[in-house]
Coordinates of C-alpha atoms in Angstrom, one line a residue:
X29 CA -13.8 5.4 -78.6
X30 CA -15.9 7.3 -76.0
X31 CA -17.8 4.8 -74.1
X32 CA -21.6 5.0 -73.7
X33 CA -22.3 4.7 -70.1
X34 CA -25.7 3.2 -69.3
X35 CA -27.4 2.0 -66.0
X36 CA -29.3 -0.5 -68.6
X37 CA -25.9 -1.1 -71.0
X38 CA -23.3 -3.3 -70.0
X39 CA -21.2 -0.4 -68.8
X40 CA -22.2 1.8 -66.1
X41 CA -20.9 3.7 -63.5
X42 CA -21.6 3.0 -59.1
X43 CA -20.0 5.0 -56.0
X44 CA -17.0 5.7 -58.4
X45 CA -16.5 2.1 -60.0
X46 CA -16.8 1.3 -63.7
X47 CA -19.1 -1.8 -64.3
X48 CA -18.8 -4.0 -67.1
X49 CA -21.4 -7.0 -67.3
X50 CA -20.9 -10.0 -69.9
X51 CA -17.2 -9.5 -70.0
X52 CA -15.9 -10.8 -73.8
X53 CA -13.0 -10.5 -75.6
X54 CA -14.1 -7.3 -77.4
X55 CA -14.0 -5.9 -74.0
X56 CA -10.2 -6.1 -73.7
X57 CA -7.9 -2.8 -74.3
X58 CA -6.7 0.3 -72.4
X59 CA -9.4 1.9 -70.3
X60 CA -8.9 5.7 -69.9
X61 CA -11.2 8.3 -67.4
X62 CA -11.1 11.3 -68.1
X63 CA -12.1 14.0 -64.7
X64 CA -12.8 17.5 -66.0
X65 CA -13.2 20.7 -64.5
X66 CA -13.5 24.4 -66.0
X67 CA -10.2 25.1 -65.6
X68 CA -8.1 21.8 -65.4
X69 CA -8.4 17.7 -66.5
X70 CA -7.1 14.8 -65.8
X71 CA -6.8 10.8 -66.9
X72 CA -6.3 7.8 -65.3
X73 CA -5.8 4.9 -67.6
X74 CA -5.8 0.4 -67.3
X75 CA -5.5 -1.8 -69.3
X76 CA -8.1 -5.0 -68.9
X77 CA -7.0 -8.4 -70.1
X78 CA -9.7 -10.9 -70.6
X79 CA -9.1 -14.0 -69.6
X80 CA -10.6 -17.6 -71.0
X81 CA -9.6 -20.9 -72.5
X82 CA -7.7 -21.4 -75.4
X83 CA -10.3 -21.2 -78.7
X84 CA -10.5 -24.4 -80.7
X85 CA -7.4 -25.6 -82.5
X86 CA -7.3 -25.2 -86.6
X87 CA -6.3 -26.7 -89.9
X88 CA -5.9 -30.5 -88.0
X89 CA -4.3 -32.6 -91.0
X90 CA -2.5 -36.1 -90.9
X91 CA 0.2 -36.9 -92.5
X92 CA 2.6 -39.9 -92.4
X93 CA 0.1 -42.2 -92.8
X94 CA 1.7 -46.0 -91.4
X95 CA 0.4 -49.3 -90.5
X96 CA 0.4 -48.7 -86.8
X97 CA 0.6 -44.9 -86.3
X98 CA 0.3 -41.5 -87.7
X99 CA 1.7 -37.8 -87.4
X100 CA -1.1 -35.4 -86.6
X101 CA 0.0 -31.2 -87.0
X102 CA -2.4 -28.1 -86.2
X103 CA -2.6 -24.2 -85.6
X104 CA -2.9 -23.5 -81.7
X105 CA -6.1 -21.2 -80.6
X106 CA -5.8 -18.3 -79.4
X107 CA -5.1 -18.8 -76.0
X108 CA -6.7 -15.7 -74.4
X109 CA -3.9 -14.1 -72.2
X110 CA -3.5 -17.7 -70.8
X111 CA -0.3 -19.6 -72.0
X112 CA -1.7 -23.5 -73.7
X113 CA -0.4 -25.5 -71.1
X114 CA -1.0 -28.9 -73.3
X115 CA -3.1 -30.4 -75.9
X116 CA -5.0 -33.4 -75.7
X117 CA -5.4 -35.7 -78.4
X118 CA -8.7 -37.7 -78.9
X119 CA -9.7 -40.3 -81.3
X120 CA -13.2 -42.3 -82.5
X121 CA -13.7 -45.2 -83.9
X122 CA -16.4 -46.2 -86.4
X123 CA -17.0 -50.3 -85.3
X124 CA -16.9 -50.9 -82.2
X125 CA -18.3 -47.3 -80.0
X126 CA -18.8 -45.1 -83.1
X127 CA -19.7 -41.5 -81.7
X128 CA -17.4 -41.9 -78.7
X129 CA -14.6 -39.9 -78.4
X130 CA -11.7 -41.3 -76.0
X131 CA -8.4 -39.7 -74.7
X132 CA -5.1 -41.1 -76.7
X133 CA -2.9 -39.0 -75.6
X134 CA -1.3 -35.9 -73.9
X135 CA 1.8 -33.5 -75.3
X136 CA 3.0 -30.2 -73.7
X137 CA 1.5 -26.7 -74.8
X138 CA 4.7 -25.7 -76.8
X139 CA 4.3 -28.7 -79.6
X140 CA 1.6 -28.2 -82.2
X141 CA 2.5 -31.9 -83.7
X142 CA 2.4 -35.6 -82.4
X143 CA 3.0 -38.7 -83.7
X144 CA -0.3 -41.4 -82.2
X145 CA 0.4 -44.9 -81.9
X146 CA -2.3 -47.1 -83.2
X147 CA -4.3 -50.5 -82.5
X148 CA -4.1 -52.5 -85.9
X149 CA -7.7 -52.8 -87.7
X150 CA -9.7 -49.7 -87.1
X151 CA -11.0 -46.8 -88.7
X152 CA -10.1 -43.5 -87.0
X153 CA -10.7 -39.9 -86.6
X154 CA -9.2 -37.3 -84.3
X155 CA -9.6 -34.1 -82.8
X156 CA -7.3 -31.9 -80.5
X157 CA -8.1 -29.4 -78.0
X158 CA -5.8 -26.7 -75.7
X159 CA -6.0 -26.6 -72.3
X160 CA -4.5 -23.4 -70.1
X161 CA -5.2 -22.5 -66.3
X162 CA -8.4 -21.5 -67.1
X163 CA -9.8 -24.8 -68.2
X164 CA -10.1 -27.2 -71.7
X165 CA -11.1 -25.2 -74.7
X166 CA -13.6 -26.4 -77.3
X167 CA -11.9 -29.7 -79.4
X168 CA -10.8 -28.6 -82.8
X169 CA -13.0 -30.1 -86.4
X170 CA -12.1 -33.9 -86.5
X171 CA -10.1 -35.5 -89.1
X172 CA -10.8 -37.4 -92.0
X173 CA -11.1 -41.2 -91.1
X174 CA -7.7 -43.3 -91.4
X175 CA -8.2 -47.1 -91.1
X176 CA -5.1 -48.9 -89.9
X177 CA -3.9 -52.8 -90.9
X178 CA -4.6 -55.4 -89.2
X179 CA -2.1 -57.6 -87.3
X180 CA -1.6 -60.3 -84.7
X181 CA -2.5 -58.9 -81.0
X182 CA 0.3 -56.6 -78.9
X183 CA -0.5 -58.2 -75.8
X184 CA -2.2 -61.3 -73.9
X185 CA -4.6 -60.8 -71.5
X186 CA -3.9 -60.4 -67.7
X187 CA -5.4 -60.9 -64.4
X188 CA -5.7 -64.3 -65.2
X189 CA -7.0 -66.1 -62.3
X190 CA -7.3 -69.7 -61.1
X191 CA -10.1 -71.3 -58.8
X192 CA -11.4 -74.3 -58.0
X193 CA -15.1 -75.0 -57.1
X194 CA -15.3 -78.9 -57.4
X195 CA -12.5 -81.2 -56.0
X196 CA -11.6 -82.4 -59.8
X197 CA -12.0 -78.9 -61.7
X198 CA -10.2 -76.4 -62.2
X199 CA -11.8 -72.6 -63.7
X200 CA -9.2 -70.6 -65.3
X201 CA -10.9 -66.6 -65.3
X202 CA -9.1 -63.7 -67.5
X203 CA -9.1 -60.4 -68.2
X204 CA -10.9 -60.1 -72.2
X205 CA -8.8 -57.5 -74.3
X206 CA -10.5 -54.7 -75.6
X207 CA -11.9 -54.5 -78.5
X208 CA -9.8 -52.4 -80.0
X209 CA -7.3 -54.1 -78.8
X210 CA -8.2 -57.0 -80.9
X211 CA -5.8 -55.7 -83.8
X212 CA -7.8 -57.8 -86.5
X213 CA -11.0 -60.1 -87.2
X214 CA -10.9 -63.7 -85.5
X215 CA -10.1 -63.1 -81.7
X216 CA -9.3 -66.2 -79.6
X217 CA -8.0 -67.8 -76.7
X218 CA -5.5 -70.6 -76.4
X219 CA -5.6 -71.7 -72.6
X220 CA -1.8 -73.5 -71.8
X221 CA -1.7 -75.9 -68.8
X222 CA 0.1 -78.7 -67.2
X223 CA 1.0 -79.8 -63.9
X224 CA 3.5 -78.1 -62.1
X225 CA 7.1 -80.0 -61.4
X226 CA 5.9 -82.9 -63.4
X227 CA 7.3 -83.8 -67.1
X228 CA 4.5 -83.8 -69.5
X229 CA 3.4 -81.8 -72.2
X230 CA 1.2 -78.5 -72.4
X231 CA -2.3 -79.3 -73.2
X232 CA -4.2 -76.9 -75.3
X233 CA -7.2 -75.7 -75.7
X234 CA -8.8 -72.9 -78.2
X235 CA -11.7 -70.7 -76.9
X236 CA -13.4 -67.4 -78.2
X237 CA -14.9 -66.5 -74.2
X238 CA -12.6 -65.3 -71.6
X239 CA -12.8 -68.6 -69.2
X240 CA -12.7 -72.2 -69.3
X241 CA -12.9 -75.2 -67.1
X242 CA -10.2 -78.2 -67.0
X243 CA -12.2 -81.0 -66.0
X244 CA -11.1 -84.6 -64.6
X245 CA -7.7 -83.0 -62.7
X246 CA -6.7 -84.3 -59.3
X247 CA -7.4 -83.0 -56.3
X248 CA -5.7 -79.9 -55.5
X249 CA -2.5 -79.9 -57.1
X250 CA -0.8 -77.3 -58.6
X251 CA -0.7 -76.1 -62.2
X252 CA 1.2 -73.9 -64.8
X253 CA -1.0 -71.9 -67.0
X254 CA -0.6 -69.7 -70.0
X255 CA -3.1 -67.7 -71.7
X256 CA -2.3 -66.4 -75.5
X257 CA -4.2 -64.3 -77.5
X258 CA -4.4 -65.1 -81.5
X259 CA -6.5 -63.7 -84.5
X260 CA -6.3 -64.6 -87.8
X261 CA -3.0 -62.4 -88.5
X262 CA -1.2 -64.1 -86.0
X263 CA -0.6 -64.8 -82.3
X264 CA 0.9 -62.5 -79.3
X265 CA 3.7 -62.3 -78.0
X266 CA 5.5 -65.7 -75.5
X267 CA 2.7 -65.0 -72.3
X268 CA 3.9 -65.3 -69.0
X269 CA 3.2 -68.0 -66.9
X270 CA 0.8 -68.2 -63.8
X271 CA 0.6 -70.8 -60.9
X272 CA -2.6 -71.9 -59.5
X273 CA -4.3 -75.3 -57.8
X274 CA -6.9 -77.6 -59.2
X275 CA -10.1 -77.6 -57.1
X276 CA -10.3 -78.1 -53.2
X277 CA -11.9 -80.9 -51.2
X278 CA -13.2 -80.9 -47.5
X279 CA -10.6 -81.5 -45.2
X280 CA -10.2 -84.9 -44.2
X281 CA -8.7 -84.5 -40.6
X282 CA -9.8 -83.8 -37.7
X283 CA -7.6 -81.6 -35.3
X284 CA -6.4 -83.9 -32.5
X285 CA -5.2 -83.7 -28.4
X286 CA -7.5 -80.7 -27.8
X287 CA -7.0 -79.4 -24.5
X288 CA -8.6 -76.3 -22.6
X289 CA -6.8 -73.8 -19.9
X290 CA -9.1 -71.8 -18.0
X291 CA -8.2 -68.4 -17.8
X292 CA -10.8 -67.1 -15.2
X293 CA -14.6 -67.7 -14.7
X294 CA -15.3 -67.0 -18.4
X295 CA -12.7 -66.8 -20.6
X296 CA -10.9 -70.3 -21.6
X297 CA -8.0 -71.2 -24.0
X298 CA -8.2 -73.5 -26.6
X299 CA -5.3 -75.5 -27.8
X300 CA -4.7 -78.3 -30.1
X301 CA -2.5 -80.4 -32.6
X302 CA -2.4 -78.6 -36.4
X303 CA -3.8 -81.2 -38.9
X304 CA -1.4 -82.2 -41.6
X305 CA -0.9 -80.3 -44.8
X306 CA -1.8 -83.4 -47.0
X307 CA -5.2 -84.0 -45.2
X308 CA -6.7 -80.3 -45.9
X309 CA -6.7 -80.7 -49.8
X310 CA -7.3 -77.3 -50.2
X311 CA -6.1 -73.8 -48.9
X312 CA -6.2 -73.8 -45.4
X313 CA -8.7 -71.1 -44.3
X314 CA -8.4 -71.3 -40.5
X315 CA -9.6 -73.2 -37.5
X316 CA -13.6 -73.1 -36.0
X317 CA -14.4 -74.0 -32.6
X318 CA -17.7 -74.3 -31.9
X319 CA -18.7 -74.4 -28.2
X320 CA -22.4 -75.1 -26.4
X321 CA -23.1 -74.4 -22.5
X322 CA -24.3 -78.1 -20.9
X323 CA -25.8 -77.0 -18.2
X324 CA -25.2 -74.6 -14.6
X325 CA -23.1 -76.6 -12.2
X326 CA -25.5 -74.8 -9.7
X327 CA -28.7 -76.8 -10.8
X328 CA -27.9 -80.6 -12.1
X329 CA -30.9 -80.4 -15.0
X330 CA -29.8 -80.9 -18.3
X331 CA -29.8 -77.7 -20.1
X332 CA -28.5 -77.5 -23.6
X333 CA -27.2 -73.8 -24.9
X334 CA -27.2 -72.7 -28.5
X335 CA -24.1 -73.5 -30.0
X336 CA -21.6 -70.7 -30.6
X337 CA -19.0 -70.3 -33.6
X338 CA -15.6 -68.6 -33.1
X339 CA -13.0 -68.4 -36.3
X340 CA -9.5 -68.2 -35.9
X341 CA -7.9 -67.6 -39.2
X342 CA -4.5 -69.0 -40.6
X343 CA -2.0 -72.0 -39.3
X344 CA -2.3 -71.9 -35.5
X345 CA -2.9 -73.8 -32.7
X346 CA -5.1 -72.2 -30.1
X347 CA -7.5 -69.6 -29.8
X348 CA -9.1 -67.9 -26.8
X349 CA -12.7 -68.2 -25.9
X350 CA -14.4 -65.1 -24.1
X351 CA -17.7 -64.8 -22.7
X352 CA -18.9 -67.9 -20.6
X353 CA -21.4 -68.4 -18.1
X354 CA -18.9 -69.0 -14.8
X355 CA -19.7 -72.4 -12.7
X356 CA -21.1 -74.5 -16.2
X357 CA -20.0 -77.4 -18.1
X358 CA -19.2 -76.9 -21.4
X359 CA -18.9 -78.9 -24.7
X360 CA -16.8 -77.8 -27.6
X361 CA -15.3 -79.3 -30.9
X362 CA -12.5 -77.7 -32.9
X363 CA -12.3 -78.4 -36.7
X364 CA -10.6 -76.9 -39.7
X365 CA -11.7 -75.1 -42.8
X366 CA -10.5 -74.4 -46.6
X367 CA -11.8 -73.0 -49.3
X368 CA -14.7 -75.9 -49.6
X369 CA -15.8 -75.8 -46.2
X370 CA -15.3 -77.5 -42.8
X371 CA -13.5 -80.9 -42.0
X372 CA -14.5 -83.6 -39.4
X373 CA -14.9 -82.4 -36.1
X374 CA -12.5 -83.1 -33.2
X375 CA -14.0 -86.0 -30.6
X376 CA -16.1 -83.7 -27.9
X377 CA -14.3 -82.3 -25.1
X378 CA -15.9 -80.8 -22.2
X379 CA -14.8 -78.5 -19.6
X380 CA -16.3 -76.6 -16.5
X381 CA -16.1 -72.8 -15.5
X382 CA -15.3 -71.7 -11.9
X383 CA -17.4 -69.9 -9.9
X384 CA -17.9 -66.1 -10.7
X385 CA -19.3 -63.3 -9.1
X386 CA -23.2 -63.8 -9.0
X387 CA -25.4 -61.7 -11.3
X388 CA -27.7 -58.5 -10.0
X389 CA -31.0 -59.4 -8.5
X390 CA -33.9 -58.7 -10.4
X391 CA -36.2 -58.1 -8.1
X392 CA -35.5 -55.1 -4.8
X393 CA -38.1 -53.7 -2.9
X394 CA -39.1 -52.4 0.7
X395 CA -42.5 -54.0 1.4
X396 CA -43.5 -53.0 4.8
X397 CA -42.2 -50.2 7.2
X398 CA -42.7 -49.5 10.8
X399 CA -41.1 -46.5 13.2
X400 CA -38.3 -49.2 13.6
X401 CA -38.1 -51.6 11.2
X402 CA -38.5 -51.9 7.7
X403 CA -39.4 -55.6 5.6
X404 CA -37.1 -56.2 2.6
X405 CA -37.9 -58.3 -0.4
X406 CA -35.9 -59.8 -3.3
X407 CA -35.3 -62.4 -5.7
X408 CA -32.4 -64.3 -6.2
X409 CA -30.4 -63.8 -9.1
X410 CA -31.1 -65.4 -12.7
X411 CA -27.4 -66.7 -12.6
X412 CA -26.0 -67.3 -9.4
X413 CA -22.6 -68.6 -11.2
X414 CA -21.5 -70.6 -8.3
X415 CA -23.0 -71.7 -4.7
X416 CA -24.9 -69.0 -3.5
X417 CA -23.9 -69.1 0.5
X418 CA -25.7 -65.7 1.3
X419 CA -26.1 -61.9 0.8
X420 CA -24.9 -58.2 1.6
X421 CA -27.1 -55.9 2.6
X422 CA -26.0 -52.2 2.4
X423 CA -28.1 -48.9 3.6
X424 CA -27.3 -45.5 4.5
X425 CA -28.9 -43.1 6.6
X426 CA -30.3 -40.3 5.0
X427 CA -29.8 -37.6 7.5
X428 CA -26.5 -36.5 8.7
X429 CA -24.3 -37.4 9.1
X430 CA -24.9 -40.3 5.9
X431 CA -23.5 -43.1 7.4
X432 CA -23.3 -46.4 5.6
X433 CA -23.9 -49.2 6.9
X434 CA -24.2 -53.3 5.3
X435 CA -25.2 -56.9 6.7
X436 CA -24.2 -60.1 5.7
X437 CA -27.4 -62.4 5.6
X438 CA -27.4 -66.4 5.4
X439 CA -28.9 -67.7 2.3

């Protein structure tokens, strides 16, 4: 077939080069030129191979229809030039997101037949499409619906979690199943506990939500818990068992024999005696230290700080605290923390701060000058940290040669 070249067709002809514009599959096939002269001709032939994603499976059926699974068979697409690199299955379901197709599962390009496994108690359809380097290909017609039988749950639920918000509560959390994961009509939730290492009983409890509270329990102590999942076919599977405490109280301890080590002019360490395990009544969260500036050693007036917080997670026993005034007095209080908040404080300790280098002056200026002399004028600095016994004067000339030059004035 001689092809109609056309600068307004979708083939033309530019410096030499054959054009084709909205490439399809008719396109494909063996390209031939043909260069004529009076005397002579001569051809030049490709071939073009159109490339795309595989076209929309066919003829989907099911077959070996069972209580909990199916075996799905179809035609592969045309995959274009492009080997089907795998199918994907999907399904929808009519109760719970009817319209939504989801992913159920993936089998390699060279299969054209799967068997799905099914949740119990819903009514599905199913589609397949081919995928290939190019990309995912349009999803074949869906199935006629299949509704499967309903039976007792596969599984319980999981990330089940245990807290404790009041000292004699305890709030068991979980992980809902799906809904489609329900397996029949009826869900609910038998909550299991007792307390750990002791000989008693489970108690049991029935609940449709996915939490409950077990009230009246002591104080931090630890439990056994089990969470299984029953509708009216049946129940799950044995579920594991999970650990967890009843609810925390404040501390009732105060850290003891608290001591300070001065490190330099403003950076102390902290040390004292851990509290006992059976006083926290809870998780132990750390220790807090909470420190306030008393006053300049400098100037004898009473002169209260804001107090200042510094957390030192986990079981220790001192803790390093930076950025102090030098030549203070200090007060400071160390207590401990869990999940419910702080315990008693420690009885005050105070401590005191060497002198430190004293701080800039605010105020510099040159207030008079005559041919020989020159009148200075400063302020003394906001913090002196320590006794202020005098200060340096440095100048340099500014001609050559810039010598330097300093003075040590009395206070």
């Amino acid at each position: 077939m001689q092809l109609k070249v056309d600068s307004n067709g979708p083939y033309f002809v530019e410096n030499g080069v054959l054009q084709i514009t909205n490439v399809s599959h008719r396109d494909q096939g063996l390209f031939t030129c043909v260069a004529r002269t009076p005397v002579d001709r001569d051809t030049a032939s490709a071939l073009l191979m159109v490339l795309d994603v595989p076209d929309a499976p066919e003829y989907l059926v099911l077959s070996d229809h069972k209580s909990r699974s199916v075996k799905l068979k179809w035609i592969p697409g045309d995959d274009h030039n492009s080997s089907t690199t795998e199918f994907i299955i999907e399904y929808e379901e009519s109760q719970w997101e009817p319209g939504s197709w989801k992913e159920l599962l993936r089998i390699p390009g060279n299969h054209n037949s799967a068997v799905a496994k099914l949740q119990g108690h819903v009514d599905y359809r199913f589609r397949v499409s081919g995928v290939n380097d190019m990309g995912r290909g349009r999803p074949s017609e869906p199935t006629e619906r299949y509704k499967t039988q309903a039976t007792a749950p596969d599984k319980n639920p999981e990330n089940v979690k245990i807290e404790g918000h009041l000292p004699h509560e305890m709030d068991i959390n979980w992980e809902p199943l799906l809904p489609i994961q329900h397996n029949g009509p009826g869900l609910e939730y038998e909550v299991f506990y007792k307390r750990q290492g002791v000989e008693e009983d489970w108690q049991k409890h029935t609940v449709k939500r996915h939490s409950f509270v077990v009230t009246n329990t002591p104080t931090f102590v630890p439990y056994e818990i089990k969470i299984q999942a029953r509708n009216n076919q049946g129940r799950a599977p044995e579920p594991k068992i999970v650990s967890g405490y009843s609810g925390e109280d404040f501390p009732s301890a105060a850290p003891k024999n608290v001591s300070v080590e001065v490190m330099n002019s403003s950076v102390v360490k902290v040390s004292w005696t851990r509290v006992h395990k059976d006083t926290l009544h809870g998780h132990l969260g750390g220790y807090r230290v909470n420190w306030w500036r008393m006053r300049s050693l400098a100037d004898f007036k009473k002169k209260h700080g804001d107090k200042q917080t510094l957390v030192f997670p986990g079981d220790r026993n001192d803790g390093v605290l930076p950025g102090l005034t030098p030549f203070s007095e200090y007060s400071l209080i160390v207590m401990t923390f869990n999940g419910r908040g702080n315990g008693p404080g420690s009885h005050l300790h105070n401590f005191k701060t060497p002198e430190g280098v004293p701080e800039k002056n605010p105020v510099f200026g040159v207030t008079d000058v005559q041919k020989h002399t020159a009148s200075l004028a400063w302020a003394a600095p906001s913090e002196p940290n320590g006794i202020l016994t005098g200060y340096l004067l440095e100048y340099q000339l500014s001609t050559y040669p810039y010598a330097s030059r300093s003075a040590h004035l009395d206070r």
